[in-house]
Amino acid sequence: MEVEKIIQGNRLALARLITQIENQEQAGLAVLDQLFPFTGKAHLVGITGSPGSGKSSLINHLVKQYLRSDTSQSQRVAVVAVDPTSPFSGGALLGDRVRMRDLMSEPRVFIRSMASRGAMGGLARTTGLVTQALDAAGYGTILIETVGAGQTEVEIARLAHTVIVVEAPGMGDDIQAIKAGILEIADILVVNKSDHSGAGNTVRALRNMLELARPEILAADHPSLPSIEGDEIADDPKMWVTPVVQTIATQGDGVDQLLGEIENHKSFLVDQNRRQQIDRFRLVNELNRELQSQLFARWKEVTGQAMFDRVLLALEKREITPQAAILWLLGNQTNGNDLTLSP
Amino acid sequence: MEVEKIIQGNRLALARLITQIENQEQAGLAVLDQLFPFTGKAHLVGITGSPGSGKSSLINHLVKQYLRSDTSQSQRVAVVAVDPTSPFSGGALLGDRVRMRDLMSEPRVFIRSMASRGAMGGLARTTGLVTQALDAAGYGTILIETVGAGQTEVEIARLAHTVIVVEAPGMGDDIQAIKAGILEIADILVVNKSDHSGAGNTVRALRNMLELARPEILAADHPSLPSIEGDEIADDPKMWVTPVVQTIATQGDGVDQLLGEIENHKSFLVDQNRRQQIDRFRLVNELNRELQSQLFARWKEVTGQAMFDRVLLALEKREITPQAAILWLLGNQTNGNDLTLSP
């Protein structure tokens, strides 16, 4: 019932499902599971950058550009904001939110903000599940907005097929953040607010960094992506050359070029059989996580809370070490470790 | 051998151990396990704030204040920087790093920066293990510096007994970050750069927010801390009233007051039997994580990669759903789900 509604494009059912996913409700997770055969079509675009880089305005214009460029009027676009400072999340300034209103009333657009803290089971995981729901609901492009370059953001970026990092001129700290690793995950770099002084310098600095970092980026490019017998690997794998795009988001300048580069990257991934690898990386992660969680739940049911608490107490009193505790709990006291736990 | 060296205060052995922990080397993790009986004494202080809030200068002066206030000269202080923009990590400006040099040559101080990305097994976990090593090595106070208020930072903050959030006047975005949740985790708020204009406004804004948020903070105060039979719970649990401290880190102003508040909070935790709960929260997390990982490793050994890959392939082709895949992999095909997986 819910499954059909969502596939048919019922927005209310979709919104309800996403809430259930966020709350880890079994009913919602079961619906999502049944939607799985309808997933795998959407192009996921991660967009990250510091507060003040103007990425929300950029996303606003990018969505409009997507709608304009779709002559068949059949394409739908979703925005998932995992950024507490985003106007999509109700953050940022009132003016930004007002400017976004026309987008929100557009039937081909679905906007959702994620609670960025305290997501049960981890924000990256929940975001991944929410994009699956949007994918099944027929949103062909899903923009995921995150802030900064912390570990969570990098994890979320790994979900995406195309990762865009937005910079603004004269943000010294950002260059540091880039050094710290964000460059590795960027498929497209944007220098927004290109009418501000210093934009040229920022573009040059980024180009230089890209030049210097290229061998490292190559090495780090989707490491440990699992391959399976029968995979088609391109004979002569090509390298993606990260473009630097200049935009003025408030006026929409350069947004068409940005969309062009996103489309280029999308084609590149398909041509090089890389899209399949990214999707597989996500599937393997999700499988592993779920297996771990279920194996643990089963073990805990068999072992019981009382036993766990006894070992915890012994650990707190420093009577045993953590490794001894683990061995004991897993019933593996083979190394002469005869624990006498007080009941 | 290594264990004795570290307990006796051999800095080289300690540095080596920390590197091994970061690289998840078995030898190092075994040493850490043997050090466990010597842990549980250190007071862990988490310090977070945006780049530009001046928290590194503040930490610099705070360490000096710790050394000055210790008349017996027996106390040792460690700094763990999980902040890529920190001068402790080699980030920030050259001047900052130069000013820190005298601290680095002080035998009672140990400074360590953590690789903030790509930490195997997660940054929060690795940081937790590193503080254990420092604790066993006799560092009575461990300052953990993180940047921002992302999920990883909140996780790291949960490791600490006392969490300090540093603000600077006129940082609009920070107030947003606070709204987004950092207030919940702060035990002490610092308004640094209090000689800048607008400091008074920032202090007032923070005090107002604290006032408004208090009921929520009370509710969120260390949720789901596990209690065990026999725990001493204070009859009349007191509430910690988050102080707002004004500092000028570059001149060391207000740092003595900050140290005073840290000591107040330390006493509060002990008086209210809360310290034990925080430590237990960490132990339970670590136990659960390790149990999950070992249960999964055992399961994978039994199941084999070939089987895993077959299911993965079926999943990629959308022949099965993720829940069916999990049921199949865990050998639980009881719900009439007769999967015919191509070999």
XYZ file of C-alpha atoms in Angstrom:
686
model
C 0.000 0.000 0.000
C 2.576 2.535 1.150
C 4.989 1.073 -1.391
C 2.622 1.772 -4.284
C 1.818 5.265 -3.057
C 5.479 6.183 -2.960
C 6.237 4.746 -6.376
C 3.271 6.657 -7.764
C 4.732 9.886 -6.431
C 2.565 10.552 -3.385
C 4.504 13.274 -1.564
C 2.741 12.855 1.748
C 3.507 9.127 1.846
C 7.125 9.899 0.979
C 7.436 12.500 3.730
C 5.906 10.070 6.225
C 8.295 7.301 5.181
C 11.320 9.581 5.602
C 10.200 10.484 9.116
C 9.848 6.797 9.927
C 13.339 6.141 8.571
C 14.763 8.931 10.708
C 13.089 7.447 13.776
C 14.262 3.941 12.851
C 10.691 2.649 12.923
C 10.383 -0.966 11.829
C 7.298 -0.308 9.684
C 9.139 2.330 7.671
C 12.274 0.273 7.307
C 10.178 -2.630 6.012
C 8.579 -0.352 3.386
C 12.016 0.910 2.386
C 13.170 -2.678 1.975
C 10.281 -3.395 -0.368
C 11.146 -0.267 -2.342
C 14.672 -1.526 -2.951
C 13.931 -3.052 -6.409
C 12.953 0.454 -7.580
C 16.219 2.076 -6.502
C 19.544 2.499 -8.277
C 18.470 5.065 -10.838
C 19.080 8.423 -9.131
C 22.240 10.452 -9.541
C 23.417 11.538 -6.068
C 25.234 14.859 -5.867
C 26.918 15.819 -2.580
C 27.498 19.545 -2.049
C 29.664 20.671 0.847
C 31.285 23.928 1.971
C 31.576 26.142 5.032
C 28.759 28.345 6.255
C 29.118 31.586 4.326
C 30.307 29.991 1.102
C 26.832 30.556 -0.339
C 26.177 26.922 -1.195
C 22.487 27.155 -0.317
C 21.897 29.930 -2.871
C 23.873 27.871 -5.331
C 21.697 24.828 -4.720
C 18.606 26.989 -5.101
C 19.748 28.115 -8.555
C 21.029 24.687 -9.493
C 17.600 23.155 -8.877
C 15.998 25.840 -11.056
C 18.574 25.140 -13.747
C 17.742 21.432 -13.615
C 14.055 22.221 -14.086
C 14.735 24.659 -16.948
C 17.033 22.267 -18.811
C 14.498 19.448 -18.646
C 12.388 20.041 -21.733
C 10.277 16.951 -21.147
C 9.188 18.221 -17.715
C 9.556 14.649 -16.461
C 12.636 15.020 -14.294
C 12.285 15.498 -10.577
C 14.901 16.867 -8.204
C 15.252 16.343 -4.445
C 17.324 18.319 -1.941
C 18.422 16.721 1.322
C 19.917 19.300 3.689
C 22.182 17.791 6.351
C 23.367 21.267 7.256
C 21.932 23.014 10.324
C 22.920 26.411 8.917
C 21.069 25.843 5.632
C 17.917 27.803 4.806
C 16.524 24.463 3.570
C 16.741 23.367 7.205
C 15.181 26.524 8.549
C 18.596 27.880 9.477
C 20.372 30.867 7.909
C 18.746 34.241 7.410
C 15.076 34.907 6.814
C 15.790 36.406 3.370
C 17.360 33.160 2.163
C 14.364 31.200 3.302
C 11.971 33.578 1.571
C 13.887 33.243 -1.694
C 13.520 29.487 -1.441
C 9.760 29.555 -1.133
C 9.052 29.345 -4.872
C 11.163 26.197 -4.978
C 9.201 24.613 -2.185
C 5.894 24.985 -4.013
C 7.256 23.413 -7.195
C 5.727 19.929 -7.670
C 8.831 18.522 -9.344
C 10.984 19.403 -6.344
C 11.113 17.704 -2.953
C 13.056 19.342 -0.124
C 13.890 17.656 3.129
C 16.130 18.645 5.989
C 17.683 16.063 8.254
C 18.110 16.441 11.977
C 21.870 16.789 12.000
C 22.458 15.583 15.535
C 21.419 12.574 17.469
C 20.368 10.639 14.377
C 19.812 7.135 15.662
C 22.229 4.780 13.973
C 24.380 7.566 12.579
C 23.706 10.497 10.329
C 25.519 9.125 7.283
C 23.553 5.887 7.439
C 20.182 7.628 7.856
C 20.974 10.010 5.005
C 21.808 7.025 2.818
C 18.484 5.382 3.589
C 16.585 8.622 2.927
C 18.210 8.978 -0.508
C 17.094 5.405 -1.248
C 13.507 6.392 -0.511
C 13.790 9.439 -2.803
C 15.409 7.294 -5.490
C 12.548 4.790 -5.390
C 10.062 7.680 -5.502
C 11.501 8.692 -8.866
C 13.724 11.661 -8.053
C 16.352 11.381 -10.761
C 18.717 13.856 -9.163
C 19.269 14.096 -5.409
C 21.339 16.974 -4.042
C 22.750 16.339 -0.562
C 23.899 19.485 1.251
C 26.402 19.150 4.099
C 28.522 21.674 5.964
C 32.272 21.613 6.492
C 34.717 18.804 6.072
C 34.481 16.703 9.207
C 34.459 12.940 9.255
C 30.670 12.753 9.058
C 30.643 15.008 5.994
C 33.263 12.878 4.288
C 31.188 9.786 5.070
C 28.113 11.422 3.608
C 30.082 12.526 0.557
C 31.057 8.912 -0.027
C 27.368 8.199 -0.595
C 27.290 10.541 -3.555
C 28.238 9.858 -7.144
C 29.437 13.414 -7.678
C 30.910 15.543 -4.889
C 30.993 19.338 -5.190
C 33.029 21.467 -2.797
C 32.055 25.148 -2.646
C 34.572 27.822 -1.689
C 34.310 31.577 -1.454
C 37.156 34.069 -2.006
C 39.201 35.061 1.017
C 38.200 32.297 3.366
C 41.597 31.445 4.742
C 40.386 28.669 6.973
C 38.848 26.898 4.049
C 42.108 26.496 2.270
C 43.231 24.722 5.430
C 40.172 22.513 5.394
C 40.978 21.649 1.817
C 44.528 20.789 2.730
C 43.141 18.599 5.465
C 41.610 16.335 2.910
C 38.444 17.630 1.308
C 40.285 17.938 -1.977
C 40.478 14.171 -2.155
C 36.725 13.822 -2.224
C 35.904 16.721 -4.583
C 34.892 15.871 -8.147
C 34.050 19.507 -8.917
C 35.338 22.619 -7.142
C 33.239 25.784 -7.151
C 34.510 29.254 -6.337
C 31.313 31.065 -5.504
C 30.958 34.844 -5.016
C 33.279 35.262 -7.971
C 32.469 38.977 -8.140
C 34.281 39.456 -4.816
C 37.878 40.592 -4.848
C 40.340 37.782 -4.505
C 38.265 35.302 -6.501
C 41.042 34.982 -9.063
C 43.528 34.201 -6.306
C 41.292 31.518 -4.843
C 40.864 29.892 -8.259
C 44.624 29.914 -8.814
C 45.312 28.526 -5.334
C 42.849 25.700 -5.887
C 44.276 24.897 -9.328
C 47.781 24.770 -7.877
C 46.681 22.489 -5.100
C 44.923 20.200 -7.549
C 48.078 20.067 -9.645
C 50.218 19.173 -6.629
C 47.757 16.746 -5.114
C 46.974 14.833 -8.291
C 49.139 11.754 -7.682
C 47.733 11.446 -4.156
C 44.204 11.881 -5.395
C 44.754 9.170 -7.952
C 46.025 6.845 -5.259
C 43.149 7.688 -2.938
C 40.565 7.454 -5.692
C 37.899 5.162 -4.322
C 40.235 2.909 -2.425
C 39.245 -0.618 -1.569
C 36.245 -0.686 -3.848
C 35.344 -4.332 -3.973
C 35.450 -6.065 -7.310
C 33.659 -9.271 -8.150
C 34.418 -11.891 -10.752
C 32.838 -10.919 -14.050
C 33.112 -7.166 -13.447
C 33.715 -5.145 -16.558
C 36.720 -2.974 -15.889
C 37.656 -0.381 -18.492
C 40.788 -1.530 -20.328
C 42.308 1.905 -20.285
C 40.927 3.575 -17.154
C 40.679 7.320 -17.590
C 41.210 9.886 -14.916
C 38.734 12.564 -13.978
C 40.270 16.027 -14.082
C 38.596 18.060 -11.344
C 37.268 21.293 -12.879
C 37.179 24.608 -11.005
C 33.922 26.436 -11.771
C 33.343 30.109 -10.943
C 29.840 31.141 -9.919
C 27.898 34.093 -8.534
C 25.047 32.197 -6.942
C 22.998 35.246 -5.989
C 22.666 36.097 -9.693
C 22.715 32.549 -11.018
C 25.937 33.200 -12.957
C 27.930 30.104 -13.855
C 25.221 27.718 -12.662
C 24.627 26.397 -16.180
C 28.326 25.616 -16.465
C 28.190 23.835 -13.104
C 25.277 21.725 -14.278
C 27.270 20.910 -17.421
C 30.181 19.673 -15.326
C 27.861 17.556 -13.175
C 26.508 15.945 -16.337
C 30.060 15.420 -17.621
C 31.003 13.675 -14.417
C 27.861 11.555 -14.514
C 28.766 10.360 -18.039
C 32.360 9.783 -16.996
C 31.265 7.486 -14.154
C 29.072 5.420 -16.437
C 31.675 5.220 -19.233
C 34.343 4.051 -16.834
C 32.114 1.564 -15.004
C 32.764 3.558 -11.850
C 29.188 4.245 -10.948
C 28.653 0.568 -10.297
C 31.638 0.529 -7.942
C 30.387 3.488 -5.924
C 26.971 1.882 -5.602
C 28.561 -1.378 -4.561
C 30.688 0.375 -1.922
C 27.483 1.726 -0.394
C 25.731 -1.642 -0.532
C 28.652 -3.460 1.084
C 28.822 -0.857 3.855
C 25.130 -1.145 4.532
C 25.215 -4.951 4.483
C 28.178 -5.077 6.855
C 26.616 -2.620 9.254
C 23.317 -4.495 9.356
C 25.028 -7.864 9.753
C 27.104 -6.532 12.656
C 24.087 -5.089 14.353
C 22.007 -8.260 13.993
C 24.821 -10.583 15.023
C 25.310 -8.440 18.116
C 21.576 -8.387 18.938
C 21.409 -12.175 18.693
C 24.491 -12.597 20.838
C 23.134 -10.226 23.461
C 19.863 -12.139 23.614
C 21.706 -15.375 24.286
C 24.178 -13.886 26.764
C 21.780 -11.763 28.761
C 22.143 -8.371 30.408
C 23.071 -9.797 33.823
C 26.183 -11.469 32.445
C 27.144 -8.332 30.562
C 26.770 -6.231 33.723
C 28.910 -8.633 35.768
C 31.748 -8.336 33.289
C 31.287 -4.568 33.103
C 31.562 -4.313 36.878
C 34.768 -6.360 36.909
C 36.099 -4.070 34.210
C 35.184 -0.945 36.171
C 37.022 -2.297 39.199
C 40.025 -2.951 36.938
C 39.922 -6.653 37.899
C 40.127 -7.607 34.234
C 41.285 -5.931 31.032
C 38.994 -5.150 28.078
C 40.437 -7.963 25.969
C 39.901 -10.452 28.787
C 36.343 -9.149 29.111
C 35.706 -9.723 25.411
C 37.196 -13.214 25.495
C 35.106 -14.046 28.519
C 31.901 -12.653 26.998
C 32.441 -14.546 23.763
C 32.965 -17.756 25.753
C 36.551 -18.095 24.745
C 38.455 -18.562 28.002
C 41.037 -20.784 26.413
C 44.201 -18.903 27.301
C 44.303 -19.980 30.934
C 42.463 -16.839 31.865
C 40.401 -18.213 34.706
C 38.229 -15.277 35.656
C 36.538 -15.306 38.981
C 33.820 -12.755 38.623
C 31.941 -11.831 41.737
C 28.240 -12.463 41.154
C 58.612 -4.305 28.906
C 56.787 -1.565 26.981
C 54.161 -1.546 29.710
C 56.736 -0.762 32.411
C 58.420 1.894 30.309
C 55.168 3.715 29.792
C 54.147 3.562 33.432
C 57.572 4.880 34.379
C 57.005 7.882 32.122
C 59.182 7.057 29.121
C 57.993 9.595 26.545
C 59.465 7.810 23.570
C 57.711 4.568 24.465
C 54.465 6.507 24.926
C 54.778 8.235 21.550
C 55.503 4.889 19.908
C 52.478 3.289 21.543
C 50.190 6.091 20.380
C 51.388 5.648 16.802
C 50.680 1.940 17.051
C 47.204 2.673 18.384
C 46.533 5.061 15.497
C 47.617 2.379 13.033
C 45.546 -0.266 14.821
C 48.623 -2.468 15.265
C 47.956 -5.572 17.309
C 51.167 -5.222 19.322
C 50.201 -1.743 20.478
C 46.627 -2.671 21.239
C 47.897 -5.567 23.372
C 50.145 -3.190 25.345
C 47.233 -0.807 25.808
C 45.138 -3.676 27.120
C 47.809 -4.494 29.708
C 47.905 -0.833 30.707
C 44.186 -0.864 31.479
C 44.598 -1.511 35.250
C 46.543 1.758 35.466
C 43.826 3.863 33.845
C 40.816 5.656 35.278
C 42.643 8.435 37.079
C 42.917 11.222 34.498
C 40.468 14.090 34.181
C 39.520 14.446 30.508
C 38.694 17.955 29.323
C 37.223 18.410 25.833
C 37.675 21.841 24.262
C 35.816 22.678 21.071
C 35.124 25.804 19.026
C 35.370 27.088 15.465
C 38.645 28.010 13.818
C 39.262 31.623 14.757
C 37.788 31.370 18.253
C 41.323 31.318 19.633
C 40.970 28.038 21.469
C 44.545 26.987 20.731
C 45.962 30.075 22.440
C 43.591 29.404 25.295
C 44.808 25.828 25.639
C 48.395 27.066 25.549
C 47.733 29.383 28.511
C 45.583 26.832 30.294
C 48.415 24.308 30.280
C 50.779 26.937 31.694
C 48.203 27.758 34.370
C 47.979 24.077 35.297
C 51.748 23.910 35.680
C 51.879 27.136 37.727
C 49.092 26.093 40.079
C 50.733 22.753 40.798
C 53.049 23.569 43.703
C 54.198 19.966 44.069
C 55.459 19.900 40.469
C 54.073 16.374 40.242
C 51.135 16.964 37.931
C 51.462 16.264 34.253
C 49.243 17.589 31.469
C 48.636 16.170 28.000
C 47.112 17.865 24.958
C 45.497 15.797 22.213
C 44.691 17.930 19.157
C 42.008 16.437 16.911
C 41.812 19.707 15.028
C 43.550 20.080 11.667
C 43.609 23.868 12.042
C 45.330 23.741 15.432
C 48.918 24.900 15.822
C 49.378 21.800 17.993
C 48.738 19.827 14.814
C 51.085 21.915 12.719
C 48.168 23.851 11.288
C 47.357 27.528 11.886
C 49.861 30.310 11.514
C 53.586 30.064 12.049
C 53.448 32.590 14.897
C 51.091 30.404 16.895
C 53.366 27.448 16.492
C 56.393 29.449 17.595
C 54.570 30.600 20.732
C 53.873 26.991 21.551
C 57.468 25.911 21.422
C 58.205 26.539 25.099
C 55.312 24.259 25.971
C 56.655 21.479 23.811
C 59.983 21.408 25.601
C 58.352 21.216 29.049
C 58.886 17.727 30.525
C 55.581 17.750 32.398
C 53.639 18.330 29.166
C 52.926 15.866 26.369
C 51.411 17.133 23.114
C 50.017 14.922 20.428
C 48.058 15.662 17.297
C 45.794 13.090 15.757
C 45.357 12.515 12.053
C 41.846 13.867 11.753
C 40.821 11.956 8.660
C 40.938 8.368 7.684
C 41.530 7.158 11.228
C 41.033 3.429 10.970
C 38.125 2.390 13.137
C 36.879 5.921 13.597
C 38.395 9.052 15.011
C 36.368 9.126 18.229
C 37.365 5.577 19.062
C 41.052 6.125 18.330
C 41.050 9.313 20.382
C 39.500 7.399 23.270
C 42.215 4.760 23.129
C 44.955 7.398 22.968
C 43.612 9.118 26.095
C 43.720 5.723 27.831
C 47.412 5.440 27.016
C 48.062 8.950 28.378
C 45.999 8.171 31.465
C 48.064 5.041 32.194
C 51.251 7.045 31.606
C 50.282 9.310 34.511
C 48.929 12.421 32.809
C 46.416 13.643 35.382
C 44.782 16.130 33.048
C 44.188 15.471 29.364
C 42.950 18.316 27.157
C 41.300 17.174 23.933
C 41.011 19.880 21.269
C 38.420 19.483 18.513
C 37.019 21.877 15.928
C 33.389 22.715 15.259
C 30.277 20.903 16.317
C 29.807 18.039 13.897
C 28.798 14.564 14.892
C 32.390 13.393 15.296
C 33.132 16.311 17.646
C 30.080 15.536 19.729
C 31.182 11.907 19.919
C 34.642 12.965 21.020
C 33.164 15.369 23.552
C 31.249 12.484 25.072
C 34.604 10.948 25.965
C 35.437 13.904 28.181
C 34.469 14.528 31.783
C 34.317 18.285 31.254
C 33.393 19.881 27.936
C 34.376 23.480 27.182
C 32.932 25.341 24.207
C 34.883 28.423 23.099
C 33.179 31.312 21.332
C 34.478 34.642 20.089
C 32.461 37.870 19.798
C 30.679 38.515 16.524
C 30.819 35.030 15.073
C 27.262 34.779 13.818
C 27.601 31.265 12.541
C 28.695 30.045 15.912
C 25.503 31.076 17.565
C 23.837 28.889 14.966
C 26.136 26.016 15.749
C 25.208 26.426 19.378
C 21.526 26.379 18.543
C 22.132 23.218 16.591
C 23.064 21.416 19.741
C 26.510 22.183 21.063
C 24.957 23.868 24.071
C 23.733 20.502 25.257
C 27.236 19.167 25.569
C 28.916 22.254 27.083
C 29.777 22.173 30.790
C 31.614 25.500 30.571
C 31.179 28.240 27.959
C 34.077 30.566 27.201
C 33.797 33.899 25.411
C 37.346 34.463 24.244
C 38.711 37.701 22.755
C 36.714 39.545 25.381
C 38.540 42.774 24.555
C 36.823 42.798 21.149
C 33.696 44.836 20.699
C 30.527 42.848 21.022
C 31.889 40.541 23.721
C 29.226 41.734 26.146
C 26.509 40.937 23.610
C 27.864 37.446 23.026
C 27.945 36.774 26.777
C 24.355 37.984 27.137
C 23.197 35.935 24.132
C 24.795 32.803 25.566
C 23.316 33.411 29.037
C 19.854 33.861 27.508
C 20.199 30.685 25.510
C 21.331 28.777 28.577
C 18.327 30.079 30.473
C 15.928 29.025 27.731
C 17.552 25.688 27.052
C 17.900 24.595 30.665
C 14.938 22.191 30.809
C 16.093 20.548 27.595
C 19.638 20.336 28.822
C 18.455 18.684 32.002
C 16.527 16.125 29.968
C 19.443 15.514 27.631
C 21.971 15.360 30.442
C 23.908 12.181 29.841
C 20.980 10.214 28.506
C 20.925 6.451 28.695
C 23.832 6.193 31.089
C 23.690 2.617 32.221
C 23.196 1.966 35.895
C 24.035 -1.254 37.662
C 22.620 -2.730 40.825
C 24.496 -1.363 43.802
C 25.293 2.004 42.217
C 25.383 4.867 44.631
C 23.095 7.526 43.241
C 23.008 10.857 45.017
C 19.741 11.176 46.988
C 19.258 14.727 45.936
C 20.901 14.993 42.522
C 22.202 18.504 41.918
C 22.287 20.257 38.622
C 25.366 21.800 37.123
C 24.856 25.454 36.221
C 26.946 26.098 33.109
C 29.160 29.126 33.746
C 30.103 31.637 31.051
C 33.767 32.642 31.431
C 35.313 35.633 29.659
C 38.943 35.329 28.553
C 41.571 37.126 26.488
C 43.718 34.147 25.603
C 46.510 36.112 23.938
C 47.200 37.835 27.273
C 46.207 34.950 29.517
C 43.360 36.980 31.050
C 40.625 34.928 32.668
C 42.504 31.668 32.314
C 42.855 31.260 36.101
C 39.084 31.626 36.411
C 38.591 29.027 33.679
C 40.859 26.606 35.518
C 38.822 27.261 38.652
C 35.606 26.351 36.853
C 37.161 23.180 35.471
C 38.136 22.179 39.019
C 34.612 23.035 40.236
C 33.123 20.803 37.598
C 35.560 18.021 38.395
C 34.477 18.123 42.070
C 30.825 18.298 41.075
C 31.140 15.109 39.013
C 32.760 13.224 41.872
C 30.294 14.524 44.500
C 27.319 13.526 42.369
C 28.731 10.114 41.390
C 28.537 11.273 37.804
C 32.135 10.660 36.923
C 31.626 6.942 37.308
C 28.673 7.081 34.926
C 30.619 8.921 32.247
C 33.440 6.407 32.508
C 30.974 3.556 32.315
C 29.328 5.033 29.233
C 32.731 4.976 27.547
C 33.475 1.409 28.666
C 30.115 0.097 27.476
C 30.562 1.798 24.100
C 34.005 0.316 23.683
C 32.874 -3.163 24.770
C 29.904 -3.102 22.388
C 32.011 -1.932 19.480
C 34.631 -4.593 20.036
C 32.042 -7.334 20.502
C 30.312 -6.332 17.258
C 33.546 -6.305 15.363
C 34.672 -9.710 16.675
C 31.298 -11.361 16.193
C 31.292 -10.090 12.608
C 34.838 -11.293 11.950
C 33.966 -14.780 13.237
C 30.810 -14.900 11.185
C 32.663 -13.815 8.041
C 35.263 -16.517 8.554
C 32.567 -19.164 8.723
C 30.506 -17.787 5.844
C 33.315 -17.058 3.420
C 33.832 -14.281 0.889
C 32.396 -16.256 -2.035
C 29.015 -16.565 -0.360
C 29.036 -12.889 0.562
C 29.838 -11.923 -3.044
C 27.031 -14.106 -4.422
C 24.490 -12.370 -2.237
C 25.966 -8.982 -3.073
C 25.619 -9.691 -6.781
C 21.971 -10.698 -6.362
C 21.444 -7.476 -4.438
C 23.089 -5.397 -7.159
C 20.819 -6.955 -9.755
C 17.859 -6.103 -7.503
C 16.924 -9.804 -7.415
C 16.594 -9.627 -3.634
C 16.084 -6.889 -1.052
C 18.639 -6.003 1.660
C 16.564 -7.633 4.403
C 16.278 -10.822 2.386
C 20.040 -10.703 1.846
C 20.650 -10.397 5.577
C 18.265 -13.233 6.395
C 19.914 -15.407 3.789
C 23.431 -14.586 4.978
C 22.531 -15.291 8.572
C 21.093 -18.654 7.534
C 17.602 -17.740 8.489
C 15.503 -18.525 5.426
C 12.489 -19.431 7.499
C 9.932 -17.037 6.044
C 9.338 -18.977 2.869
C 11.948 -16.900 1.157
C 13.419 -19.493 -1.155
C 16.232 -17.657 -2.828
C 17.718 -19.076 -5.946
C 21.044 -17.387 -6.220
C 22.973 -17.915 -9.390
C 26.378 -19.439 -8.527
